[in-house]
Structure formats: C-alpha cells, structure tokens
Amino acid sequence: MNRINRLYRSLLKAYGSQGWWPLLDVKGTNPTKTGAIRGYHCADYSYPRTRSQAFEICAGAILTQNTAWPNVEKALRSLRQAGALDAKKIAAMDEERLGALIRPAGYFRQKAKKLKLFAAFFLGLGNRTPSRGELLALWGVGPETADSMRCYAFKQPEFVVDAYTRRIFLELGFIEEHATYDKIKGLVEKELATKEAGNAEKTLIAYQEFHALLVEHAKRSVARRSVRTHQPLSSSNRQRKGISRLS
DNA sequence: AACCAGGACGTGA
DNA sequence: TCACGTCATGGT
C-alpha cells in the first residue's frame, strides 16, 4: 500500500468518518470531531438530497474562503433567518443587503458579489452538473472552491486541496514546498484511487473523507506557525498535545 | 494584542 | 510565471 493510502487509513482509524460537507439541518454523530457536532452527516453519504442543499454547500464554499467555519455558519444562519438561503432570493437581492446578512463571514462586499454571480449561474444550470471549467470561469471561484463544489455539492470524484492538505503533505515530505495545486491534486487522485479504481462511488467517498480528515487532523495537530515557517511541529509538542504521528 | 482562518484576484516586475 | 497587496470579521 502506498503512503497516501496509509495516511488515509490511519486518519480514518484515528478520527472516524467525518461526513462532510456540513449542512445546517443535519445532525452529526461523531463525538470525536472538534468544533460543532451538528451539521455533519457522518457515515451517511446520501447528502445533498435536494437542489437546495447543493446550493447551501456551494454558498458555504464561497463564504469559507480564507474564513473559519463558525463564522461561515453564522452567515448561513443569518441568510436563512432572512429567508434568503436560496439561489433565486440571492440572485435578486441587492449587494448591500446581502453583504449585511453575510457580514460575520468577513470580506462581505466581495462575497456578496461572488454569491450573486454564483446564484445566477446556479439557476441557469437547471438540474445539470457544471464542469470544473465552467466553475473556474466564474469570478470568485478558484480551484479549491470549484473542487469543493464539484466534490461535495455535485458528487463528482474530484479531490479538494486546501491549506491544511498542503501543510500536512509538506510536513510528511509528500510534496515540495512550492508544489502547485494541480500537482497535489494529481498525487492524491493517482494514489488514493488505485484501490477503488473502477468504483466511482467509493472513489467519491474516499475523496470526500480524505479531505475532511486532513482538515480535522490539521486543526488538532499542525501548528499554525508552520504556515509561515514551514517548520515541523516538534515531537515534544506533539506528545503534549496527544497527537500521534500517523504515518 | 497580534495573528490567522478550509482563497481569489489584480497588479507590477 | 511570481511575489505581493487587498479584502474584513471573529476567535485565540
């Protein structure tokens, strides 16, 4: 078994299934997760079940850009409270009012624009699944956001690379310091898929879980300092925090 | 009280 | 291509 698969298996053993993407109305059942327990659908991969839930995931993907999830959740609840967690409503809303509703998520002027653009695009899709290229062509949607939408909202086997993934892979020596997004994505899609090759559904679940597990692991054990310095966490720190090396 | 969060985009070199 | 600056609130 290759190192990517080994890491995936040990993370899964350590933290259990994560059940991303978090949805406002879904209750999670994994007590070992950090942060909010609600919002996850651990070991149930039938979500999103509606077009509306797919939109909620996409909106969350935009709102979470460089932003901590609890703040995103506040913005989503604020939208729902206003009856506006809905593509039609958002597409028709003026940016000032939308910005006020999503304020807790930060960057509210930019994100109001992004949400409006995306909402109009989403409506135009009808029931269709957008390609990665279509998403990337939208202003405000970069590689990570596009892959998050594809993987979690539209259930396409597409691995999401984020800052946490990068940090952990660098620490483990899986990648070079300046590895590109596509390089890291390719590494996972090549190595993690080998076992599930030919089974699209299992591949999708593996991509969803692996990304979520990397985030969970990073939140617990990877020093924030390493973002700037790229210095590995010392073993004494690791032990003090009760984190095993996992590979 | 700095520092950072599940980025993306525009700019100048 | 590449390194920065910008966007902005809220938690630690």
XYZ file of C-alpha atoms (C1' of nucleotides) in Angstrom:
272
model
C 0.000 0.000 0.000
C 1.322 3.461 -0.869
C 1.859 6.310 1.579
C -1.293 8.206 0.590
C -3.460 5.187 1.316
C -1.634 4.525 4.576
C -2.233 8.091 5.713
C -5.901 7.876 4.749
C -6.380 4.662 6.683
C -4.677 5.894 9.825
C -6.618 9.153 9.809
C -9.855 7.253 9.357
C -8.966 4.966 12.230
C -7.980 7.870 14.462
C -10.931 10.184 13.826
C -13.674 8.119 12.232
C -15.751 9.157 9.244
C -16.284 12.902 9.103
C -19.373 13.251 6.961
C -18.555 16.431 5.091
C -19.950 18.777 3.851
C -21.649 20.222 6.956
C -25.281 21.190 6.376
C -27.298 23.413 8.700
C -30.127 20.950 9.196
C -28.203 17.705 9.500
C -27.072 16.312 12.822
C -23.723 14.564 13.037
C -22.989 11.532 15.159
C -19.215 11.531 15.503
C -18.343 12.637 19.051
C -14.591 12.731 18.378
C -14.792 15.608 15.951
C -13.544 19.007 17.025
C -15.824 22.009 16.760
C -19.511 21.771 16.019
C -21.037 18.317 16.172
C -24.138 19.396 14.324
C -24.059 19.886 10.611
C -22.198 16.738 9.599
C -23.662 13.532 8.222
C -21.113 11.021 9.423
C -21.201 7.736 7.547
C -24.250 8.824 5.566
C -23.275 9.835 2.067
C -26.738 10.483 0.682
C -26.368 14.258 1.013
C -27.076 16.651 -0.573
C -30.540 15.238 -1.151
C -32.037 18.334 -2.717
C -31.025 21.078 -5.103
C -31.444 23.488 -2.238
C -28.905 21.610 -0.120
C -26.492 21.593 -3.059
C -26.814 25.355 -3.226
C -26.186 25.665 0.502
C -22.934 23.754 0.064
C -21.838 25.963 -2.812
C -22.665 29.108 -0.868
C -20.682 27.757 2.076
C -17.741 27.037 -0.204
C -17.644 30.680 -1.266
C -18.236 32.036 2.224
C -15.458 29.935 3.760
C -12.729 31.380 1.561
C -9.948 32.289 3.986
C -12.505 32.219 6.787
C -13.098 29.994 9.809
C -16.157 27.775 9.532
C -18.048 29.031 12.649
C -18.181 32.461 11.028
C -19.496 30.929 7.821
C -22.184 29.145 9.780
C -23.276 32.433 11.314
C -23.606 33.935 7.858
C -25.578 30.940 6.570
C -27.964 31.068 9.540
C -28.352 34.786 9.033
C -29.283 34.178 5.399
C -31.764 31.500 6.327
C -33.256 33.643 9.069
C -33.938 36.242 6.382
C -35.442 33.571 4.154
C -32.578 34.152 1.732
C -30.595 30.922 1.762
C -31.889 30.372 -1.736
C -30.458 30.951 -5.199
C -33.435 32.933 -6.503
C -33.534 35.197 -3.472
C -29.815 35.855 -3.552
C -29.763 36.468 -7.275
C -32.457 39.103 -6.847
C -31.079 40.770 -3.719
C -29.053 43.972 -3.818
C -25.441 43.593 -2.795
C -25.656 45.949 0.131
C -28.398 43.991 1.839
C -26.737 40.680 1.014
C -23.441 41.964 2.398
C -25.115 42.940 5.652
C -26.551 39.432 6.029
C -23.254 37.636 5.454
C -21.129 40.091 7.403
C -19.915 37.595 10.046
C -18.076 35.636 7.328
C -15.805 38.561 6.511
C -14.927 40.008 3.083
C -18.638 40.743 2.906
C -18.519 43.093 -0.102
C -16.540 40.673 -2.237
C -18.510 37.674 -1.101
C -21.844 39.400 -1.746
C -20.758 39.875 -5.358
C -19.495 36.321 -5.616
C -22.706 34.873 -4.174
C -24.899 36.872 -6.527
C -22.879 35.815 -9.552
C -22.895 32.222 -8.439
C -26.615 32.198 -7.631
C -27.465 33.355 -11.151
C -25.163 30.718 -12.594
C -26.683 28.023 -10.381
C -30.211 28.900 -11.523
C -29.103 28.702 -15.127
C -27.876 25.162 -14.584
C -31.330 23.792 -14.056
C -30.618 20.267 -12.936
C -27.292 19.967 -14.692
C -23.901 19.393 -13.063
C -21.386 22.094 -14.014
C -17.961 21.169 -15.335
C -14.862 22.209 -13.445
C -14.020 24.621 -16.245
C -17.401 26.331 -16.036
C -16.956 26.875 -12.323
C -13.411 28.176 -12.715
C -14.619 30.656 -15.307
C -16.818 32.324 -12.683
C -15.391 35.354 -10.929
C -14.760 34.408 -7.323
C -14.393 30.679 -7.909
C -10.833 29.366 -7.891
C -9.520 25.776 -7.905
C -10.323 24.889 -4.305
C -13.813 26.358 -4.378
C -14.568 24.712 -7.718
C -13.408 21.322 -6.478
C -15.309 21.705 -3.205
C -18.490 22.351 -5.154
C -17.844 19.524 -7.590
C -16.931 17.026 -4.887
C -19.453 17.827 -2.155
C -22.384 19.555 -3.849
C -22.366 17.726 -7.185
C -20.837 14.419 -6.032
C -18.107 14.292 -8.659
C -14.915 12.372 -7.760
C -12.664 15.417 -7.507
C -10.128 15.802 -4.695
C -10.032 19.147 -2.880
C -6.633 20.592 -1.982
C -6.581 23.234 0.725
C -4.062 24.946 3.005
C -4.319 22.127 5.545
C -3.680 19.433 2.956
C -0.662 21.323 1.754
C 0.688 21.772 5.272
C 0.341 18.115 6.215
C 1.767 16.793 2.961
C 4.713 19.136 3.261
C 5.354 18.044 6.820
C 5.249 14.396 5.785
C 7.573 15.027 2.859
C 4.956 14.042 0.259
C 5.404 17.262 -1.705
C 7.909 20.014 -2.370
C 7.442 23.384 -0.786
C 6.212 25.038 -3.979
C 4.095 22.192 -5.329
C 1.174 23.530 -7.353
C -2.485 22.892 -6.624
C -2.860 20.584 -9.598
C 0.270 18.642 -8.702
C -1.008 17.863 -5.211
C -4.455 17.019 -6.519
C -2.939 14.699 -9.098
C -0.857 12.930 -6.491
C -3.907 12.043 -4.419
C -6.121 11.161 -7.349
C -3.457 8.856 -8.707
C -2.516 7.097 -5.477
C -5.698 7.109 -3.423
C -7.797 5.912 -6.323
C -5.803 2.779 -7.023
C -7.719 0.641 -4.581
C -11.129 1.918 -5.531
C -10.368 2.017 -9.222
C -13.446 1.293 -11.260
C -15.853 2.176 -8.489
C -16.804 5.816 -8.892
C -18.944 5.900 -5.778
C -16.210 4.589 -3.488
C -13.718 6.941 -5.071
C -16.001 9.874 -4.383
C -16.456 8.894 -0.744
C -12.730 8.383 -0.320
C -12.013 11.858 -1.736
C -14.655 13.445 0.459
C -13.489 11.706 3.605
C -9.765 12.112 2.995
C -10.053 15.852 2.581
C -12.275 16.197 5.651
C -9.915 14.025 7.696
C -6.915 16.093 6.682
C -8.708 19.200 7.913
C -9.648 17.530 11.179
C -6.094 16.331 11.720
C -4.580 19.704 10.877
C -6.873 21.511 13.274
C -5.725 19.286 16.090
C -2.080 18.792 15.452
C -0.423 21.035 12.916
C 0.973 24.230 14.412
C -0.298 27.406 12.808
C 3.255 28.638 12.913
C 4.155 26.133 10.265
C 2.100 28.059 7.747
C 4.678 30.807 7.743
C 7.872 28.993 8.657
C 7.018 25.542 7.315
C 8.772 24.126 10.340
C 7.502 20.757 11.513
C 5.973 20.529 14.959
C 8.490 19.248 17.489
C 7.896 15.752 18.836
C 7.593 17.104 22.385
C 4.824 19.451 21.309
C 3.184 16.608 19.507
C 3.194 14.445 22.615
C 1.986 17.264 24.817
C -0.970 17.704 22.513
C -1.615 13.983 22.456
C -1.083 13.650 18.742
C 0.471 10.618 17.187
C 2.496 10.819 14.044
C 0.046 8.811 11.944
C 2.366 7.558 9.257
C -2.937 42.234 21.066
C -1.068 40.318 17.152
C -2.081 36.609 14.340
C -4.752 33.644 11.457
C -8.823 31.301 9.202
C -10.938 25.067 4.696
C -8.797 31.754 -1.083
C -9.262 34.506 -5.145
C -7.969 38.232 -7.852
C -5.332 42.191 -9.618
C -1.002 44.253 -10.142
C 3.811 45.122 -11.415
C 8.081 43.086 -12.454
C 5.251 32.954 -14.168
C 5.682 35.014 -9.444
C 5.573 37.514 -5.273
C 2.741 40.773 -3.010
C -1.177 43.563 -1.574
C -6.159 43.597 -0.861
C -10.309 42.098 1.072
C -12.711 42.015 6.665
C -14.897 39.695 10.636
C -14.207 36.974 14.719
C -11.660 33.583 17.611
C -7.440 32.587 20.307
